[in-house]
Amino acid sequence: MWQDNVDTEHEVGRKLDFSPVSWSEYFDQMEDVSVGPADCQDSFRIYKAGSDGPLLVLLHGGGHSALSWAVFTTAIASRVTCRVLAMDLRGHGSSLVRQSDDFSTQTMSSDVANVIRACYGETPPPIVVIGHGVGGAIAVHIASNVLLPNTVGLVAIDVVEGSAMDALHSIQNFLKGRPKAFKSMDHAIEWSVKSGQIRNLESARVSMVGQIKRCEVEEDDPPEPAGPATDVVVERNEELYDQSCVNNEENAASEVNVNEGQSVFKWRIDLSKSEKYWDGWFRGTSNLFLACNLPKLLLLSGINRLDRDLSIGQMQGKFMMQVLPPCGHAVQEDKPEKVAEAVAAFLLRHKFTEAVRENRSCDSFTR
């Protein structure tokens, strides 16, 4: 059942490889950037690629990490000349901050601005802010409040105020329904693909490393469900858009008995503790997006995502929009090539960059 969600390059019947892949296969460098006063700094993990052209600041969705942009980074770099900076947001991935439970849009937007300032000073190259899910909402707030100097464009991926607000009531049930721990990184990657959370095996192999971490089991810890899950497909991932939660006892993940000192892999962030911020992430984002005086692109996983305000704005030609082929909410992971094509067309249309010599066919998207 789940094989349809895996890239067609993996032949039916072929044994799939669920082992993790290093970030270095996709990015040029990894760095921990410290911001704030010397005596109380916050540290954010960033990944960079490219040395010329506009800077694409990539902001991941809730529960994910900068590594969710890995395959997309290779895809966009093959199409247009650009620089990429993908960062782990507060409380996610390998970020280390003093107030790890402060997920307000103001704080998270300031984090991004501080990291870019630390990397490029007060005169960064032309910036296009690109965000997915919660990262898309943060990108809208950053652009609307002009927090990054020299921002020239905004791309929001699968973030729509109306559908996000409608989904808020179901996210806690979904979080409770997924495995709390995995026996190994390989099992976590297998679960992510088999459950439909990430429908691209290549992306899952690099991005799940940023979502879970190794933990030692303490003496009093009870046994926890561990992956891989059986062959059930969840239509969306742990972002706020999730409307479905598979709760079938026959398909539940198995219990794994672990001994003290044995390692298991658990989620890096407990998204349920951020609940009080969920409303603030999305409320008002549609109007902010429409009012932002920049070239804008909205990429969606389905046309039913559009709310009333965006529907009207789209008919009025206030932004570019593209509905991508069927995929889950992890759009840039499920369809990295399609997302890269759309972003490349956007960059070329507004003359932010030039097509890579080997891929001049990108020019056709602008005509």
mmCIF file of C-alpha atoms in Angstrom:
data_model
loop_
_atom_site.group_PDB
_atom_site.id
_atom_site.type_symbol
_atom_site.label_atom_id
_atom_site.label_comp_id
_atom_site.label_asym_id
_atom_site.label_seq_id
_atom_site.Cartn_x
_atom_site.Cartn_y
_atom_site.Cartn_z
ATOM 1 C CA MET A 1 0.000 0.000 0.000
ATOM 2 C CA TRP A 2 2.721 2.433 0.939
ATOM 3 C CA GLN A 3 4.984 1.833 -2.026
ATOM 4 C CA ASP A 4 3.029 4.395 -4.069
ATOM 5 C CA ASN A 5 4.389 7.083 -1.740
ATOM 6 C CA VAL A 6 8.010 6.225 -2.465
ATOM 7 C CA ASP A 7 9.883 7.688 -5.432
ATOM 8 C CA THR A 8 9.437 5.664 -8.599
ATOM 9 C CA GLU A 9 13.194 5.291 -8.927
ATOM 10 C CA HIS A 10 12.951 2.536 -6.319
ATOM 11 C CA GLU A 11 11.721 -0.469 -8.221
ATOM 12 C CA VAL A 12 8.868 -2.556 -6.885
ATOM 13 C CA GLY A 13 10.277 -5.514 -5.010
ATOM 14 C CA ARG A 14 13.680 -3.937 -4.543
ATOM 15 C CA LYS A 15 14.916 -3.918 -0.954
ATOM 16 C CA LEU A 16 14.889 -0.297 0.169
ATOM 17 C CA ASP A 17 17.734 1.309 2.074
ATOM 18 C CA PHE A 18 16.526 3.148 5.202
ATOM 19 C CA SER A 19 19.968 4.073 6.504
ATOM 20 C CA PRO A 20 20.630 7.778 7.235
ATOM 21 C CA VAL A 21 22.544 10.001 4.812
ATOM 22 C CA SER A 22 24.860 12.857 5.815
ATOM 23 C CA TRP A 23 23.971 16.531 5.326
ATOM 24 C CA SER A 24 27.270 16.922 3.454
ATOM 25 C CA GLU A 25 25.768 15.160 0.434
ATOM 26 C CA TYR A 26 23.572 18.238 -0.122
ATOM 27 C CA PHE A 27 25.107 21.274 1.581
ATOM 28 C CA ASP A 28 28.564 22.820 1.337
ATOM 29 C CA GLN A 29 28.967 23.581 5.022
ATOM 30 C CA MET A 30 27.386 23.291 8.431
ATOM 31 C CA GLU A 31 27.889 25.867 11.172
ATOM 32 C CA ASP A 32 26.578 26.770 14.618
ATOM 33 C CA VAL A 33 25.870 30.500 14.757
ATOM 34 C CA SER A 34 25.814 32.228 18.142
ATOM 35 C CA VAL A 35 23.671 35.324 18.653
ATOM 36 C CA GLY A 36 22.939 37.575 21.609
ATOM 37 C CA PRO A 37 25.073 38.944 24.472
ATOM 38 C CA ALA A 38 28.329 37.092 25.164
ATOM 39 C CA ASP A 39 27.181 35.882 28.596
ATOM 40 C CA CYS A 40 23.855 34.411 27.413
ATOM 41 C CA GLN A 41 24.033 33.468 23.772
ATOM 42 C CA ASP A 42 21.693 31.325 21.735
ATOM 43 C CA SER A 43 23.096 28.938 19.132
ATOM 44 C CA PHE A 44 21.442 28.007 15.840
ATOM 45 C CA ARG A 45 22.558 25.267 13.463
ATOM 46 C CA ILE A 46 22.727 26.426 9.849
ATOM 47 C CA TYR A 47 23.554 24.738 6.550
ATOM 48 C CA LYS A 48 24.880 26.653 3.540
ATOM 49 C CA ALA A 49 25.341 26.045 -0.163
ATOM 50 C CA GLY A 50 26.420 28.241 -3.070
ATOM 51 C CA SER A 51 28.515 31.406 -3.200
ATOM 52 C CA ASP A 52 26.834 33.670 -5.767
ATOM 53 C CA GLY A 53 23.412 35.072 -6.542
ATOM 54 C CA PRO A 54 20.506 35.868 -4.216
ATOM 55 C CA LEU A 55 20.358 34.329 -0.749
ATOM 56 C CA LEU A 56 17.494 31.904 -0.215
ATOM 57 C CA VAL A 57 16.684 31.823 3.514
ATOM 58 C CA LEU A 58 14.907 28.506 4.092
ATOM 59 C CA LEU A 59 12.628 28.055 7.135
ATOM 60 C CA HIS A 60 11.303 24.580 7.926
ATOM 61 C CA GLY A 61 7.947 23.524 9.354
ATOM 62 C CA GLY A 62 7.013 22.533 12.896
ATOM 63 C CA GLY A 63 8.816 19.435 14.170
ATOM 64 C CA HIS A 64 11.202 19.363 11.207
ATOM 65 C CA SER A 65 14.678 20.864 10.833
ATOM 66 C CA ALA A 66 16.841 22.626 8.272
ATOM 67 C CA LEU A 67 17.612 19.205 6.808
ATOM 68 C CA SER A 68 14.107 19.077 5.339
ATOM 69 C CA TRP A 69 15.522 21.389 2.629
ATOM 70 C CA ALA A 70 18.464 19.135 1.725
ATOM 71 C CA VAL A 71 17.190 17.551 -1.494
ATOM 72 C CA PHE A 72 15.519 20.812 -2.550
ATOM 73 C CA THR A 73 18.861 22.612 -2.150
ATOM 74 C CA THR A 74 20.545 20.332 -4.666
ATOM 75 C CA ALA A 75 17.576 20.677 -7.016
ATOM 76 C CA ILE A 76 17.437 24.494 -6.943
ATOM 77 C CA ALA A 77 21.230 24.833 -7.266
ATOM 78 C CA SER A 78 21.109 22.794 -10.477
ATOM 79 C CA ARG A 79 18.617 25.243 -11.976
ATOM 80 C CA VAL A 80 19.620 28.770 -10.966
ATOM 81 C CA THR A 81 22.579 30.606 -9.482
ATOM 82 C CA CYS A 82 21.833 31.182 -5.812
ATOM 83 C CA ARG A 83 23.034 30.890 -2.252
ATOM 84 C CA VAL A 84 21.155 28.860 0.336
ATOM 85 C CA LEU A 85 20.998 29.222 4.106
ATOM 86 C CA ALA A 86 18.740 26.745 5.902
ATOM 87 C CA MET A 87 18.509 27.026 9.687
ATOM 88 C CA ASP A 88 17.129 25.032 12.602
ATOM 89 C CA LEU A 89 14.435 27.150 14.208
ATOM 90 C CA ARG A 90 14.221 27.680 17.950
ATOM 91 C CA GLY A 91 13.692 24.413 19.838
ATOM 92 C CA HIS A 92 14.153 22.365 16.661
ATOM 93 C CA GLY A 93 17.009 20.325 15.263
ATOM 94 C CA SER A 94 20.330 21.191 16.891
ATOM 95 C CA SER A 95 19.461 24.703 18.037
ATOM 96 C CA LEU A 96 20.403 25.508 21.651
ATOM 97 C CA VAL A 97 18.546 28.438 23.179
ATOM 98 C CA ARG A 98 17.897 29.709 26.673
ATOM 99 C CA GLN A 99 14.134 29.893 26.302
ATOM 100 C CA SER A 100 13.467 26.801 24.225
ATOM 101 C CA ASP A 101 9.733 26.937 24.971
ATOM 102 C CA ASP A 102 9.208 30.445 23.552
ATOM 103 C CA PHE A 103 7.716 29.823 20.102
ATOM 104 C CA SER A 104 6.054 33.186 19.601
ATOM 105 C CA THR A 105 6.159 34.567 16.066
ATOM 106 C CA GLN A 106 7.997 37.653 17.329
ATOM 107 C CA THR A 107 10.765 35.641 18.983
ATOM 108 C CA MET A 108 11.160 33.173 16.120
ATOM 109 C CA SER A 109 11.203 35.979 13.544
ATOM 110 C CA SER A 110 13.859 37.808 15.542
ATOM 111 C CA ASP A 111 15.942 34.630 15.695
ATOM 112 C CA VAL A 112 16.068 34.461 11.913
ATOM 113 C CA ALA A 113 16.972 38.137 11.592
ATOM 114 C CA ASN A 114 19.733 37.764 14.206
ATOM 115 C CA VAL A 115 21.233 34.743 12.453
ATOM 116 C CA ILE A 116 21.281 36.461 9.052
ATOM 117 C CA ARG A 117 22.835 39.571 10.624
ATOM 118 C CA ALA A 118 25.512 37.442 12.309
ATOM 119 C CA CYS A 119 26.342 35.785 8.990
ATOM 120 C CA TYR A 120 26.148 38.751 6.596
ATOM 121 C CA GLY A 121 26.207 41.937 8.677
ATOM 122 C CA GLU A 122 23.905 44.845 7.879
ATOM 123 C CA THR A 123 24.263 44.536 4.091
ATOM 124 C CA PRO A 124 23.348 40.987 3.092
ATOM 125 C CA PRO A 125 22.911 39.954 -0.545
ATOM 126 C CA PRO A 126 19.395 40.154 -2.022
ATOM 127 C CA ILE A 127 17.233 37.846 0.088
ATOM 128 C CA VAL A 128 14.285 35.658 -0.841
ATOM 129 C CA VAL A 129 12.608 34.266 2.283
ATOM 130 C CA ILE A 130 11.112 30.811 1.745
ATOM 131 C CA GLY A 131 9.124 29.056 4.457
ATOM 132 C CA HIS A 132 7.115 25.861 4.797
ATOM 133 C CA GLY A 133 4.204 25.458 7.219
ATOM 134 C CA VAL A 134 5.054 27.244 10.456
ATOM 135 C CA GLY A 135 8.250 28.424 8.759
ATOM 136 C CA GLY A 136 6.055 29.918 6.051
ATOM 137 C CA ALA A 137 4.093 31.870 8.643
ATOM 138 C CA ILE A 138 7.370 33.107 10.165
ATOM 139 C CA ALA A 139 8.576 34.083 6.676
ATOM 140 C CA VAL A 140 5.419 36.165 6.170
ATOM 141 C CA HIS A 141 5.952 37.957 9.496
ATOM 142 C CA ILE A 142 9.630 38.598 8.667
ATOM 143 C CA ALA A 143 8.784 40.088 5.275
ATOM 144 C CA SER A 144 5.831 42.109 6.584
ATOM 145 C CA ASN A 145 7.897 43.654 9.364
ATOM 146 C CA VAL A 146 10.945 44.196 7.127
ATOM 147 C CA LEU A 147 13.209 42.370 9.576
ATOM 148 C CA LEU A 148 15.743 41.361 6.919
ATOM 149 C CA PRO A 149 17.406 44.175 4.956
ATOM 150 C CA ASN A 150 17.449 43.743 1.199
ATOM 151 C CA THR A 151 14.567 41.237 1.088
ATOM 152 C CA VAL A 152 13.335 41.093 -2.498
ATOM 153 C CA GLY A 153 10.898 38.163 -2.528
ATOM 154 C CA LEU A 154 8.692 35.892 -0.412
ATOM 155 C CA VAL A 155 7.717 32.251 -0.970
ATOM 156 C CA ALA A 156 5.177 30.508 1.295
ATOM 157 C CA ILE A 157 4.763 26.750 0.971
ATOM 158 C CA ASP A 158 1.531 25.041 2.063
ATOM 159 C CA VAL A 159 0.634 27.622 4.682
ATOM 160 C CA VAL A 160 -2.872 29.075 4.527
ATOM 161 C CA GLU A 161 -4.500 30.739 7.498
ATOM 162 C CA GLY A 162 -7.980 29.327 6.964
ATOM 163 C CA SER A 163 -7.108 25.654 6.667
ATOM 164 C CA ALA A 164 -4.464 25.906 9.381
ATOM 165 C CA MET A 165 -6.886 27.434 11.880
ATOM 166 C CA ASP A 166 -9.463 24.751 11.072
ATOM 167 C CA ALA A 167 -6.916 22.028 11.827
ATOM 168 C CA LEU A 168 -5.760 23.292 15.233
ATOM 169 C CA HIS A 169 -8.225 21.138 17.155
ATOM 170 C CA SER A 170 -6.921 17.872 15.696
ATOM 171 C CA ILE A 171 -3.159 18.245 16.016
ATOM 172 C CA GLN A 172 -2.876 17.029 19.627
ATOM 173 C CA ASN A 173 -4.657 13.783 18.747
ATOM 174 C CA PHE A 174 -2.282 13.276 15.869
ATOM 175 C CA LEU A 175 0.800 13.860 18.019
ATOM 176 C CA LYS A 176 -0.457 11.297 20.532
ATOM 177 C CA GLY A 177 -1.008 8.785 17.766
ATOM 178 C CA ARG A 178 2.538 8.609 16.409
ATOM 179 C CA PRO A 179 5.336 6.461 17.923
ATOM 180 C CA LYS A 180 7.103 8.050 20.882
ATOM 181 C CA ALA A 181 10.382 6.239 20.279
ATOM 182 C CA PHE A 182 12.254 4.158 17.714
ATOM 183 C CA LYS A 183 14.758 1.346 18.091
ATOM 184 C CA SER A 184 17.159 2.935 15.632
ATOM 185 C CA MET A 185 17.527 5.768 13.161
ATOM 186 C CA ASP A 186 16.847 3.283 10.353
ATOM 187 C CA HIS A 187 13.531 2.324 11.951
ATOM 188 C CA ALA A 188 12.552 5.993 12.268
ATOM 189 C CA ILE A 189 13.281 6.583 8.585
ATOM 190 C CA GLU A 190 11.310 3.466 7.646
ATOM 191 C CA TRP A 191 8.345 4.643 9.741
ATOM 192 C CA SER A 192 8.393 8.118 8.212
ATOM 193 C CA VAL A 193 8.115 6.663 4.703
ATOM 194 C CA LYS A 194 5.671 3.842 5.465
ATOM 195 C CA SER A 195 3.352 6.151 7.395
ATOM 196 C CA GLY A 196 3.341 8.726 4.615
ATOM 197 C CA GLN A 197 4.902 11.464 6.735
ATOM 198 C CA ILE A 198 7.658 11.924 4.154
ATOM 199 C CA ARG A 199 6.826 10.396 0.801
ATOM 200 C CA ASN A 200 10.321 10.607 -0.654
ATOM 201 C CA LEU A 201 12.815 8.061 0.650
ATOM 202 C CA GLU A 202 15.853 10.115 -0.335
ATOM 203 C CA SER A 203 14.630 13.077 1.673
ATOM 204 C CA ALA A 204 13.601 10.972 4.662
ATOM 205 C CA ARG A 205 17.104 9.486 4.883
ATOM 206 C CA VAL A 206 18.670 12.911 5.415
ATOM 207 C CA SER A 207 15.882 14.853 7.137
ATOM 208 C CA MET A 208 14.808 12.414 9.875
ATOM 209 C CA VAL A 209 18.256 12.886 11.431
ATOM 210 C CA GLY A 210 17.123 16.404 12.326
ATOM 211 C CA GLN A 211 13.835 15.236 13.828
ATOM 212 C CA ILE A 212 14.944 12.574 16.309
ATOM 213 C CA LYS A 213 17.899 12.053 18.631
ATOM 214 C CA ARG A 214 19.511 9.225 20.558
ATOM 215 C CA CYS A 215 18.492 8.982 24.218
ATOM 216 C CA GLU A 216 19.572 6.662 27.000
ATOM 217 C CA VAL A 217 16.765 4.753 28.722
ATOM 218 C CA GLU A 218 16.665 5.361 32.467
ATOM 219 C CA GLU A 219 15.795 2.736 35.040
ATOM 220 C CA ASP A 220 12.247 3.908 35.734
ATOM 221 C CA ASP A 221 11.265 4.619 32.127
ATOM 222 C CA PRO A 222 8.315 2.488 30.955
ATOM 223 C CA PRO A 223 8.479 0.675 27.632
ATOM 224 C CA GLU A 224 7.473 2.939 24.754
ATOM 225 C CA PRO A 225 6.022 2.294 21.315
ATOM 226 C CA ALA A 226 8.767 2.104 18.760
ATOM 227 C CA GLY A 227 8.864 2.005 14.971
ATOM 228 C CA PRO A 228 8.646 0.915 12.357
ATOM 229 C CA ALA A 229 4.896 1.255 12.033
ATOM 230 C CA THR A 230 2.960 -1.117 9.817
ATOM 231 C CA ASP A 231 1.659 -0.235 6.381
ATOM 232 C CA VAL A 232 -0.799 2.549 7.063
ATOM 233 C CA VAL A 233 -0.797 5.904 5.338
ATOM 234 C CA VAL A 234 -1.352 9.135 7.233
ATOM 235 C CA GLU A 235 -2.434 11.808 4.800
ATOM 236 C CA ARG A 236 -0.529 14.680 6.423
ATOM 237 C CA ASN A 237 2.420 15.059 8.752
ATOM 238 C CA GLU A 238 2.818 16.495 12.245
ATOM 239 C CA GLU A 239 2.311 20.064 11.068
ATOM 240 C CA LEU A 240 -0.877 21.856 12.022
ATOM 241 C CA TYR A 241 -2.621 20.898 8.808
ATOM 242 C CA ASP A 242 -2.992 17.283 9.814
ATOM 243 C CA GLN A 243 -6.634 16.230 9.728
ATOM 244 C CA SER A 244 -6.175 12.517 10.089
ATOM 245 C CA CYS A 245 -4.938 10.278 12.867
ATOM 246 C CA VAL A 246 -4.720 6.550 12.358
ATOM 247 C CA ASN A 247 -5.872 4.941 15.587
ATOM 248 C CA ASN A 248 -6.231 1.275 14.737
ATOM 249 C CA GLU A 249 -5.028 -1.111 17.435
ATOM 250 C CA GLU A 250 -4.187 -3.764 14.828
ATOM 251 C CA ASN A 251 -1.879 -1.285 13.072
ATOM 252 C CA ALA A 252 -0.343 0.262 16.176
ATOM 253 C CA ALA A 253 3.415 0.267 16.561
ATOM 254 C CA SER A 254 4.746 -2.609 18.628
ATOM 255 C CA GLU A 255 5.926 -2.263 22.224
ATOM 256 C CA VAL A 256 9.662 -2.625 22.594
ATOM 257 C CA ASN A 257 11.172 -3.670 25.881
ATOM 258 C CA VAL A 258 14.360 -1.781 26.617
ATOM 259 C CA ASN A 259 16.840 -2.091 29.435
ATOM 260 C CA GLU A 260 18.490 0.633 31.465
ATOM 261 C CA GLY A 261 21.343 2.191 29.520
ATOM 262 C CA GLN A 262 20.028 1.028 26.163
ATOM 263 C CA SER A 263 19.619 3.701 23.508
ATOM 264 C CA VAL A 264 16.386 4.620 21.802
ATOM 265 C CA PHE A 265 15.609 7.480 19.450
ATOM 266 C CA LYS A 266 13.037 10.069 20.459
ATOM 267 C CA TRP A 267 11.645 13.250 18.917
ATOM 268 C CA ARG A 268 13.892 16.267 19.380
ATOM 269 C CA ILE A 269 10.943 18.535 20.146
ATOM 270 C CA ASP A 270 7.673 17.934 21.986
ATOM 271 C CA LEU A 271 5.352 19.870 19.702
ATOM 272 C CA SER A 272 2.410 19.457 22.071
ATOM 273 C CA LYS A 273 4.052 21.911 24.486
ATOM 274 C CA SER A 274 3.891 24.672 21.873
ATOM 275 C CA GLU A 275 0.088 24.583 21.716
ATOM 276 C CA LYS A 276 -0.449 28.038 23.188
ATOM 277 C CA TYR A 277 1.421 29.526 20.217
ATOM 278 C CA TRP A 278 -0.426 27.691 17.443
ATOM 279 C CA ASP A 279 -3.133 30.309 17.011
ATOM 280 C CA GLY A 280 -0.590 33.143 16.908
ATOM 281 C CA TRP A 281 1.456 31.432 14.217
ATOM 282 C CA PHE A 282 -1.326 31.546 11.647
ATOM 283 C CA ARG A 283 -3.976 34.080 12.588
ATOM 284 C CA GLY A 284 -3.840 37.038 10.223
ATOM 285 C CA THR A 285 -1.163 35.566 7.954
ATOM 286 C CA SER A 286 -3.321 35.633 4.799
ATOM 287 C CA ASN A 287 -3.841 39.398 5.000
ATOM 288 C CA LEU A 288 -0.192 39.958 5.956
ATOM 289 C CA PHE A 289 0.876 37.921 2.942
ATOM 290 C CA LEU A 290 -1.406 39.879 0.619
ATOM 291 C CA ALA A 291 -0.326 43.247 2.033
ATOM 292 C CA CYS A 292 3.391 42.490 1.768
ATOM 293 C CA ASN A 293 4.785 44.758 -0.954
ATOM 294 C CA LEU A 294 7.119 42.176 -2.502
ATOM 295 C CA PRO A 295 6.914 39.685 -5.346
ATOM 296 C CA LYS A 296 5.219 36.662 -3.792
ATOM 297 C CA LEU A 297 4.769 32.988 -4.583
ATOM 298 C CA LEU A 298 2.375 30.575 -2.872
ATOM 299 C CA LEU A 299 2.919 26.837 -3.382
ATOM 300 C CA LEU A 300 0.163 24.468 -2.278
ATOM 301 C CA SER A 301 -0.273 20.706 -1.999
ATOM 302 C CA GLY A 302 -3.945 21.068 -2.975
ATOM 303 C CA ILE A 303 -6.314 23.727 -4.312
ATOM 304 C CA ASN A 304 -8.647 23.138 -1.363
ATOM 305 C CA ARG A 305 -6.042 24.858 0.813
ATOM 306 C CA LEU A 306 -7.017 28.358 -0.339
ATOM 307 C CA ASP A 307 -9.093 30.425 2.092
ATOM 308 C CA ARG A 308 -11.405 33.248 1.019
ATOM 309 C CA ASP A 309 -8.901 36.114 1.318
ATOM 310 C CA LEU A 310 -6.221 34.306 -0.660
ATOM 311 C CA SER A 311 -8.727 33.162 -3.273
ATOM 312 C CA ILE A 312 -9.751 36.767 -3.899
ATOM 313 C CA GLY A 313 -6.120 37.949 -3.899
ATOM 314 C CA GLN A 314 -5.128 35.246 -6.346
ATOM 315 C CA MET A 315 -7.923 36.225 -8.762
ATOM 316 C CA GLN A 316 -6.742 39.836 -8.490
ATOM 317 C CA GLY A 317 -3.225 38.797 -9.481
ATOM 318 C CA LYS A 318 -1.604 39.864 -6.206
ATOM 319 C CA PHE A 319 0.732 36.874 -6.117
ATOM 320 C CA MET A 320 1.923 33.898 -8.148
ATOM 321 C CA MET A 321 0.468 30.558 -7.152
ATOM 322 C CA GLN A 322 1.058 26.963 -8.130
ATOM 323 C CA VAL A 323 -0.670 23.776 -6.994
ATOM 324 C CA LEU A 324 1.833 20.942 -7.018
ATOM 325 C CA PRO A 325 1.227 17.310 -8.025
ATOM 326 C CA PRO A 326 -0.367 15.151 -5.305
ATOM 327 C CA CYS A 327 1.855 15.055 -2.236
ATOM 328 C CA GLY A 328 1.688 15.351 1.520
ATOM 329 C CA HIS A 329 2.181 18.472 3.590
ATOM 330 C CA ALA A 330 5.970 17.998 3.552
ATOM 331 C CA VAL A 331 5.873 19.507 0.066
ATOM 332 C CA GLN A 332 9.540 20.356 -0.464
ATOM 333 C CA GLU A 333 10.496 16.867 0.728
ATOM 334 C CA ASP A 334 7.874 14.904 -1.196
ATOM 335 C CA LYS A 335 8.353 16.818 -4.480
ATOM 336 C CA PRO A 336 11.714 18.646 -4.246
ATOM 337 C CA GLU A 337 12.188 18.799 -8.021
ATOM 338 C CA LYS A 338 8.735 20.303 -8.602
ATOM 339 C CA VAL A 339 9.217 22.843 -5.821
ATOM 340 C CA ALA A 340 12.636 23.743 -7.237
ATOM 341 C CA GLU A 341 11.115 24.230 -10.703
ATOM 342 C CA ALA A 342 8.461 26.569 -9.301
ATOM 343 C CA VAL A 343 10.927 28.570 -7.197
ATOM 344 C CA ALA A 344 13.381 28.798 -10.111
ATOM 345 C CA ALA A 345 10.610 30.126 -12.368
ATOM 346 C CA PHE A 346 9.720 32.727 -9.737
ATOM 347 C CA LEU A 347 13.338 33.862 -9.369
ATOM 348 C CA LEU A 348 13.860 34.078 -13.109
ATOM 349 C CA ARG A 349 10.595 35.877 -13.809
ATOM 350 C CA HIS A 350 11.543 38.654 -11.405
ATOM 351 C CA LYS A 351 15.154 38.675 -12.651
ATOM 352 C CA PHE A 352 16.575 37.898 -9.213
ATOM 353 C CA THR A 353 19.087 35.504 -10.778
ATOM 354 C CA GLU A 354 20.082 33.641 -13.935
ATOM 355 C CA ALA A 355 19.591 30.050 -15.000
ATOM 356 C CA VAL A 356 22.505 27.665 -14.606
ATOM 357 C CA ARG A 357 24.155 27.086 -18.004
ATOM 358 C CA GLU A 358 23.301 23.398 -18.067
ATOM 359 C CA ASN A 359 19.677 24.179 -17.321
ATOM 360 C CA ARG A 360 18.742 27.104 -19.541
ATOM 361 C CA SER A 361 15.399 25.412 -20.115
ATOM 362 C CA CYS A 362 14.302 27.079 -16.869
ATOM 363 C CA ASP A 363 13.915 30.232 -18.937
ATOM 364 C CA SER A 364 10.860 28.723 -20.534
ATOM 365 C CA PHE A 365 9.007 28.990 -17.235
ATOM 366 C CA THR A 366 9.182 32.759 -17.359
ATOM 367 C CA ARG A 367 7.506 33.102 -20.725
#
